[in-house]
Coordinates of C-alpha atoms and ligand atoms in Angstrom, one line a residue:
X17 CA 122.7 83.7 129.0
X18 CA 121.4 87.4 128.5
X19 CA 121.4 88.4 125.0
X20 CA 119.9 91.8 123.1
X21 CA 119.8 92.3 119.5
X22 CA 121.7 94.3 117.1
X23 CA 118.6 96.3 116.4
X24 CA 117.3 97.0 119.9
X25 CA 120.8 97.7 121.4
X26 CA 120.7 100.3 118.2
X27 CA 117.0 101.5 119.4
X28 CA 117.8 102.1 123.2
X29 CA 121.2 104.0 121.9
X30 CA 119.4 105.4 119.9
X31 CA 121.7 105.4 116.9
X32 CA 121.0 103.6 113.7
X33 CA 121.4 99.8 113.7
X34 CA 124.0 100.0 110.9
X35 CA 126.1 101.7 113.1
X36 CA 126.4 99.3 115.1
X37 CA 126.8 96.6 112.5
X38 CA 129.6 98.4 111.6
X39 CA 131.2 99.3 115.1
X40 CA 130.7 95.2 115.6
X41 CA 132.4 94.8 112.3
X42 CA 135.3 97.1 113.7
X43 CA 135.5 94.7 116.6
X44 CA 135.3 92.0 114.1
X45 CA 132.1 90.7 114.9
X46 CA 129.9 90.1 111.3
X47 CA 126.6 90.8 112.7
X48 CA 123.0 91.1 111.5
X49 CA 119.7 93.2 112.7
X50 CA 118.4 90.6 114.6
X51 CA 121.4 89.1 116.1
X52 CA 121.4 88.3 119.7
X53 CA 124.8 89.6 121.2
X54 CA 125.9 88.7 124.4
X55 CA 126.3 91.6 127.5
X56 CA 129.9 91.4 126.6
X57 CA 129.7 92.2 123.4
X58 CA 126.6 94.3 123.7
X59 CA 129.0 96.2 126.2
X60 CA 131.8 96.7 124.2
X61 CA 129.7 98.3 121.4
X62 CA 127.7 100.5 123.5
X63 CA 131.1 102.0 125.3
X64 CA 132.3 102.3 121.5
X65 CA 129.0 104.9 121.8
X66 CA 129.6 106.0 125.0
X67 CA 127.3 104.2 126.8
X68 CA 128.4 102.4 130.1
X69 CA 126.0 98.9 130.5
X70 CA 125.4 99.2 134.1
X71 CA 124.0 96.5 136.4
X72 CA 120.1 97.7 135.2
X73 CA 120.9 96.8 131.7
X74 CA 121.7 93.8 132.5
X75 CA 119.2 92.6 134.9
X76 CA 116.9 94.1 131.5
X77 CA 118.7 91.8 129.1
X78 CA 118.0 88.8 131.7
X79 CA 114.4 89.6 131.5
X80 CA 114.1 89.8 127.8
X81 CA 116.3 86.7 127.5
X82 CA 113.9 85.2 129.5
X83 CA 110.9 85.7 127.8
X84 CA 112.6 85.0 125.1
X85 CA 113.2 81.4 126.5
X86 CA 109.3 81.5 127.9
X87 CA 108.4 82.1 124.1
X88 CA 110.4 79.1 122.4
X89 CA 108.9 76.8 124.9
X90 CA 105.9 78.8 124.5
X91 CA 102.1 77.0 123.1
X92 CA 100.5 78.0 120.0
X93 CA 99.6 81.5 119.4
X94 CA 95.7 81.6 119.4
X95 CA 93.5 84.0 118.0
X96 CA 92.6 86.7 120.8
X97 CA 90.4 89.6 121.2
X98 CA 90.8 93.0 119.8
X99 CA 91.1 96.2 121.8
X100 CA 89.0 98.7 121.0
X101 CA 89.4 102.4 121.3
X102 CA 87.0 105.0 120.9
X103 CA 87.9 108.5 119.8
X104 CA 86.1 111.5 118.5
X105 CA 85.0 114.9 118.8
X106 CA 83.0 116.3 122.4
X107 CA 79.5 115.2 122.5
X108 CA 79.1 113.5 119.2
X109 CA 78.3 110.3 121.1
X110 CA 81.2 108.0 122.2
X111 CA 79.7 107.4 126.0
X112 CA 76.1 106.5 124.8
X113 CA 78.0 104.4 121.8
X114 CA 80.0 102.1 124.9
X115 CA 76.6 102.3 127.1
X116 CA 74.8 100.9 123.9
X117 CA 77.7 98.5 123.7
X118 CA 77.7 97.4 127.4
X119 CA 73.7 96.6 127.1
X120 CA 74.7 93.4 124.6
X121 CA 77.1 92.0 126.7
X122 CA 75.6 88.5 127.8
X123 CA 78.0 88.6 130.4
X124 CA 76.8 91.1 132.6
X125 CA 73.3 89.6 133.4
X126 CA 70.4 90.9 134.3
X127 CA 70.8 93.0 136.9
X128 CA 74.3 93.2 136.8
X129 CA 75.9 96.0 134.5
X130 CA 79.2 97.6 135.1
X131 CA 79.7 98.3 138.8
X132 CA 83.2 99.1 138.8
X133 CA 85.0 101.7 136.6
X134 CA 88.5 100.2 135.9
X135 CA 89.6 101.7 132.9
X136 CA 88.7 99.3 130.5
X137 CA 86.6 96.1 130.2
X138 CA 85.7 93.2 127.9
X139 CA 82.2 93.1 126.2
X140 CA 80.9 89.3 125.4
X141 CA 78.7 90.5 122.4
X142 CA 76.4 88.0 120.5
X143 CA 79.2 88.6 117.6
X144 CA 82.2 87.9 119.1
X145 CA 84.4 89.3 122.4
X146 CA 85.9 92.7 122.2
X147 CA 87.8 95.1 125.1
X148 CA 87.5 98.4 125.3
X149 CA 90.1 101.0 126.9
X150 CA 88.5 104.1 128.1
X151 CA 90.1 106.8 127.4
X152 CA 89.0 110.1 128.5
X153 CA 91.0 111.8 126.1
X154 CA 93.3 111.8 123.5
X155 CA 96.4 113.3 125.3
X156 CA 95.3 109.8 127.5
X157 CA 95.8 108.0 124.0
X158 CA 99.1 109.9 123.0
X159 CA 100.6 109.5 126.7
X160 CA 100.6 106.2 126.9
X161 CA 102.0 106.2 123.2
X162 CA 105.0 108.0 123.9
X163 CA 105.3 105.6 126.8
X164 CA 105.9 103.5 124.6
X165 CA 102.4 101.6 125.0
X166 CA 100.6 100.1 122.0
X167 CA 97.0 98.8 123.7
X168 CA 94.8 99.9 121.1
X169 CA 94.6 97.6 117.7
X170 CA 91.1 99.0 116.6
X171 CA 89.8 103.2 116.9
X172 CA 86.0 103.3 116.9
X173 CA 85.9 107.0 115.6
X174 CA 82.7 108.5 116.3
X175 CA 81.3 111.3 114.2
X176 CA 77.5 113.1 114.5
X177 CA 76.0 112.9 111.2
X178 CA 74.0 116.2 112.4
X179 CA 77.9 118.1 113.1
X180 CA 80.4 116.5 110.6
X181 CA 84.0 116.7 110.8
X182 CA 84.8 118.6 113.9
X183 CA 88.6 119.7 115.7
X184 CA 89.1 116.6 117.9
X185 CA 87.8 114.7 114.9
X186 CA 91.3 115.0 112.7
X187 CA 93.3 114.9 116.3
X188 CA 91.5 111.4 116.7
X189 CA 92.4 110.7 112.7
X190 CA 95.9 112.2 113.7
X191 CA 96.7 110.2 116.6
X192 CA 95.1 106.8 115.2
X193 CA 97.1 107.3 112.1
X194 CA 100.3 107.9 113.7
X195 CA 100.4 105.0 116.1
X196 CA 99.2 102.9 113.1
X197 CA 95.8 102.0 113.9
X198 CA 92.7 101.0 111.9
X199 CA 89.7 102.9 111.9
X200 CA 86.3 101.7 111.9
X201 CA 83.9 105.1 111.4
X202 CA 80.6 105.2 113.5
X203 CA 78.3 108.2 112.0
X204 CA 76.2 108.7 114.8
X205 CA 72.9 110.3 115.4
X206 CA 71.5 109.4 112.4
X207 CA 68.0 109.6 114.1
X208 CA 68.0 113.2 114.2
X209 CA 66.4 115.0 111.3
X210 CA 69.4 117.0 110.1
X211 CA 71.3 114.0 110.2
X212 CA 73.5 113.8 106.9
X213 CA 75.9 110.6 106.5
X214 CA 77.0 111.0 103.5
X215 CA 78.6 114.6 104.3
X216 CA 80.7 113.0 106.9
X217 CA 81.8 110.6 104.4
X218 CA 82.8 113.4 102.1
X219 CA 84.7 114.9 104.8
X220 CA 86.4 112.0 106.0
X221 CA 87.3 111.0 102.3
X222 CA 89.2 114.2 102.4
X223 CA 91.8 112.4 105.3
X224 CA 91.7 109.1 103.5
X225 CA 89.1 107.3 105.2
X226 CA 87.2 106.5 102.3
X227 CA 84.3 104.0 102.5
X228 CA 84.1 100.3 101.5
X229 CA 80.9 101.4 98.9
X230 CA 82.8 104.5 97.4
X231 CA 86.6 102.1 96.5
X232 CA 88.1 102.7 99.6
X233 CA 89.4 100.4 102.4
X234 CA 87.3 102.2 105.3
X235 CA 84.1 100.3 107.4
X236 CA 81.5 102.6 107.9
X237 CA 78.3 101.9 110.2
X238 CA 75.0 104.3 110.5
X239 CA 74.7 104.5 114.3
X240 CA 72.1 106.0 117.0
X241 CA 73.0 105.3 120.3
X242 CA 70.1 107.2 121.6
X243 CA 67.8 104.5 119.5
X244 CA 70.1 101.5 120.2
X245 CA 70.1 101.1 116.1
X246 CA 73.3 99.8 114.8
X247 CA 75.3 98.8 117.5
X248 CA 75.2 95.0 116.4
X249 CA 76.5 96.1 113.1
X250 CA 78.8 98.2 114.3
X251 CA 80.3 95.4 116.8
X252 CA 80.6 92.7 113.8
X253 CA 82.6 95.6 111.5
X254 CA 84.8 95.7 114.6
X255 CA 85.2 91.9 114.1
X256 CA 85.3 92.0 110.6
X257 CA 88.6 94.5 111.1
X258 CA 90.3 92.3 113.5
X259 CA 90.1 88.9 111.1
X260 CA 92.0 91.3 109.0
X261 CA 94.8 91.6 111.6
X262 CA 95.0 88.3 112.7
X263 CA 95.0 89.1 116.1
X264 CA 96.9 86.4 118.3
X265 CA 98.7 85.9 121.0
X266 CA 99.9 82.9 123.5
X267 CA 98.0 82.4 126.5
X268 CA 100.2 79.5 127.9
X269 CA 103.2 81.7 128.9
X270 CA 103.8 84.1 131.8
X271 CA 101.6 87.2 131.8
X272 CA 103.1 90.8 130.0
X273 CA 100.8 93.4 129.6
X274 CA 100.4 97.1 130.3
X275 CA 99.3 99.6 133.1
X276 CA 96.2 100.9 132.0
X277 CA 95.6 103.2 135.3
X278 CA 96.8 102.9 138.8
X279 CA 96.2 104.4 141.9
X280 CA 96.4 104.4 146.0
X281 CA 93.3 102.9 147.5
X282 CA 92.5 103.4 151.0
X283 CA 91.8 99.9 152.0
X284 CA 93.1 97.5 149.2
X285 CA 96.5 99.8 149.1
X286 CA 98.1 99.9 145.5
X287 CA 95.8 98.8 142.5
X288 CA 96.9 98.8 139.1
X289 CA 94.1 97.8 135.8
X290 CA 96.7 95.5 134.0
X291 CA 95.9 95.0 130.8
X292 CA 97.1 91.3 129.6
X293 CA 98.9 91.3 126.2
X294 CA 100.7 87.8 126.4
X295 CA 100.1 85.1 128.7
X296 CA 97.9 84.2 131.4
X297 CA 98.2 86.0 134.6
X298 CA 97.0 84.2 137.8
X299 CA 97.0 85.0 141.6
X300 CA 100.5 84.0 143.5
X301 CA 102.5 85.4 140.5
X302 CA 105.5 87.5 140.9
X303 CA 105.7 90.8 138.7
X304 CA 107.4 94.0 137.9
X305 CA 105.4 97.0 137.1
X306 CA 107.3 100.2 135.8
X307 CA 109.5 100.8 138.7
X308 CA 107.4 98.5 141.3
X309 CA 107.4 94.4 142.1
X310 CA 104.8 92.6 143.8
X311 CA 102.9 89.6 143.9
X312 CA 99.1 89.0 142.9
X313 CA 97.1 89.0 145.9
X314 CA 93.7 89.3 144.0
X315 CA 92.2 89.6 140.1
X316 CA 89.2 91.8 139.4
X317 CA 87.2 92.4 136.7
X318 CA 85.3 95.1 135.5
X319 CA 81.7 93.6 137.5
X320 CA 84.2 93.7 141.0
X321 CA 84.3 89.6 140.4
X322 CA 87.1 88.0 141.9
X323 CA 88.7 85.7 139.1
X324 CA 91.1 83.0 138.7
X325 CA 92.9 84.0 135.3
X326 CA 93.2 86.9 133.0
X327 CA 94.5 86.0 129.5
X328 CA 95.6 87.9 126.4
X329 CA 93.3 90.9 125.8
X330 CA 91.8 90.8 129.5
X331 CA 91.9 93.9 131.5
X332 CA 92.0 93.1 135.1
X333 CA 92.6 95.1 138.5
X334 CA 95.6 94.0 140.2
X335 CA 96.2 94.0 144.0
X336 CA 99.6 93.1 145.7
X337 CA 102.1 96.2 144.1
X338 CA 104.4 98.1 146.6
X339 CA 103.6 101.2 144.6
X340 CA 101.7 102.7 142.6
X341 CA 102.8 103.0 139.0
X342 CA 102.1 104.9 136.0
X343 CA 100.1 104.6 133.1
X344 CA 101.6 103.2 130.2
X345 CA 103.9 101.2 132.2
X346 CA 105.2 97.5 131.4
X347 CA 103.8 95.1 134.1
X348 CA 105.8 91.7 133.3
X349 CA 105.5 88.4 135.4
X350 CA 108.9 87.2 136.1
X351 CA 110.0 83.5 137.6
X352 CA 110.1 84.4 141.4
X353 CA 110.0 86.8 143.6
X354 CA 114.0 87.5 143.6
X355 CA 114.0 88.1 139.9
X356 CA 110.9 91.0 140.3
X357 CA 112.4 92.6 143.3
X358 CA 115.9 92.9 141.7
X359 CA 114.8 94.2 137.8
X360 CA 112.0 96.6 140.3
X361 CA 115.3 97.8 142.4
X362 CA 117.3 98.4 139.5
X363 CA 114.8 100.4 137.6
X364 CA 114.7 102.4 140.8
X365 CA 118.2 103.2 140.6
X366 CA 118.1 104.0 137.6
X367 CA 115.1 106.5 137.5
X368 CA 116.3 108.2 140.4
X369 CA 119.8 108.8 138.8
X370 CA 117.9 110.1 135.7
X371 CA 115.8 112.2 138.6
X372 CA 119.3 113.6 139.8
X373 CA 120.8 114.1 136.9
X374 CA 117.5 116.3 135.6
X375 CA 118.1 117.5 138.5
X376 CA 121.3 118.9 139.0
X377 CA 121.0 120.5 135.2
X378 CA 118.1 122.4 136.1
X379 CA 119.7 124.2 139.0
X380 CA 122.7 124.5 137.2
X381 CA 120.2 126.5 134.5
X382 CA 118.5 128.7 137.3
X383 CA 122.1 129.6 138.0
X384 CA 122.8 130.9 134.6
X385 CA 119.5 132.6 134.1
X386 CA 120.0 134.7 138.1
X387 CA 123.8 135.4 136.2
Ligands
GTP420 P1 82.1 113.8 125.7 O1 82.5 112.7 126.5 O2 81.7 115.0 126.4 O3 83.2 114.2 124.7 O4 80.8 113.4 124.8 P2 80.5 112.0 124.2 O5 81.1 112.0 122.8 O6 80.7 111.0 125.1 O7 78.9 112.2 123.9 P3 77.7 111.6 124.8 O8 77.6 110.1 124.6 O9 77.8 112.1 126.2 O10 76.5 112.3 124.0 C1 76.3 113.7 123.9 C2 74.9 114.0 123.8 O11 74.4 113.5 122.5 C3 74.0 113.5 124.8 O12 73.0 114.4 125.1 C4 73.4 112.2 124.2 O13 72.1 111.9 124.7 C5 73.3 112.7 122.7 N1 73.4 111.5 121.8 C6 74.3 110.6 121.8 N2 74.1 109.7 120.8 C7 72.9 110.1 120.2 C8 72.2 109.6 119.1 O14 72.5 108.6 118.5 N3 71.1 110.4 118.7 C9 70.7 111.5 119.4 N4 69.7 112.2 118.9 N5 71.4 112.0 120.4 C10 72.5 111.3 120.8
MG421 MG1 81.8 110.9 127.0

């Protein structure tokens, strides 16, 4: 049976969940926050809002309660990867820093290298794996967090030791401390003669970030990416920061992760980078992505290897959507193709009523501004 709970029925009315307790508790129903109600119920509350649960909701509700059932019959959650982020002002470093990075992956080989630019890839470094998203800026970074999103669980943030604290500096600090992320600080260009680390400290002490040596909770590492020096140091503070977090996640359920970056290619059609939070996500399987369903027809990785399996913390390309979605968006492996086709149609309904509605106010708007 589909279920949702007090609290996210409250979140997706967006009303407070005691409301709701108390609109149940009008209907008679003693409930908590986390108490699943059935659509019934969950229907009679939200019309109490004036909220009508339409067919969408409730193919929603089926795949929650599904996952939900995937989860209890779910394996162990095992440590995973972190994803790594990096953020900081223009030029102070943060493509030589993920060049230097990408030269101590053992994965890559010889000759090999990245081939492929798919919006994010896993590292195999000598002190543990790590993934990085790239993202080109930081409206990338607050996009996909007002999607709703959350990829990152680490923010490298990059700072020249010869420049200090600059404007998209604090907008990094800003945006990292807002979606609740750690920071691990790289000073960078410490080769260079004017180079003054402990400034940058002082600066960054003045927004909190207050290193491990002065009392304060915040990993620093003395970086050049020009001179390759640091980079090991700075991958095992990385590591050091996820132990904290206790990063984990079950790899023996159905894949959910998140659209890192789509688009239409000419020959392969649709392509997606997915992400994978949960799960393991293999050829054959049937999925939903934003408002599109599909079925894997082939796994990439960033070295354009065809592979078998993507589990948590994996970023893979993903061919076999009917569409192209956005970034940001949910992709979630469902149980068969009936179940992905119906939840895709349903959000299509759905966005194009919100599309008409938008719609229809805005001409009613021109109308009033031409009166
Ligand atoms: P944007 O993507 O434009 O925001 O810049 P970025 O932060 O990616 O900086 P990028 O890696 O492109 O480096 C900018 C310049 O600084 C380049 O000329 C690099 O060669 C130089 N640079 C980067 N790291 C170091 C370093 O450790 N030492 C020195 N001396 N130069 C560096
Ligand atoms: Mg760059």
């Amino acid at each position: 049976v589909a279920t949702i709970s007090v609290g996210d029925l409250a979140k997706r009315m967006g009303v407070k969940a005691s409301e709701v307790i108390a609109a149940l508790m009008r209907l008679g129903v003693l409930a908590t926050l986390n108490q699943a109600l059935d659509v019934d119920t969950a229907a009679l509350v939200a019309a109490d809002f004036g909220y009508e649960v339409e067919q969408a909701m409730t193919e929603e509700l089926e795949v929650e309660a599904l996952q939900e059932q995937e989860a209890e019959m779910g394996g162990e959650a095992l440590p995973r990867p972190p994803v790594v982020t990096v953020m900081g002002h223009v030029d102070h470093g943060k493509t030589s820093i993920l060049d230097a990075i990408r030269k101590t992956d053992v994965a890559a080989g010889e000759a090999g290298g990245i081939t492929q630019h798919i919006g994010a890839y896993h590292v195999q470094a000598p002190s543990g794996d790590l993934t990085f998203v790239d993202t080109p800026g930081h409206a990338a970074f607050t996009e996909m967090r007002s999607r709703g999103a959350k990829v990152t669980d680490i923010v490298v943030l990059v700072v020249a030791a010869d420049d200090g604290v600059m404007d998209q500096t604090k907008e990094a600090i800003a945006h990292s401390k807002a979606a609740e992320v750690p920071i691990v600080v790289a000073v960078n260009k410490i080769d260079k003669d004017n180079a003054d680390p402990d400034r940058v400290k002082r600066e960054l002490s003045d927004f909190g970030l207050i290193p491990e040596e002065w009392g304060g909770q915040t990993i620093y590492c003395l970086t050049s990416a020009k001179k390759g020096v640091g980079i090991e140091e700075l991958l095992e503070s990385i590591q050091l920061q996820a132990e904290i977090l206790e990063l984990r996640a079950d790899p023996s359920r159905k894949a959910k992760g998140t659209v890192i970056e789509a688009q239409l290619h000419k020959g392969r059609g649709p392509v997606a980078t997915v992400l994978v939070q949960e799960g393991t996500l293999r050829p054959g399987d049937h999925f939903v992505a934003g408002i599109y369903s599909g079925k894997v027809r082939m796994l990439i990785n960033e070295r354009g290897e065809q592979v078998q399996e993507a589990g948590p913390s994996i970023p893979v390309e993903v061919q076999g959507l009917s569409g192209v979605p956005q970034a940001g968006d949910e992709f979630i492996v469902l149980t068969d193709e009936k179940m992905a086709k119906s939840v895709a149609n349903a959000r299509q309904l759905k966005a194009r009523e919100t599309e008409l509605a938008s719609a229809s106010k805005v001409s009613l708007d021109n109308l009033f501004e031409k009166m």
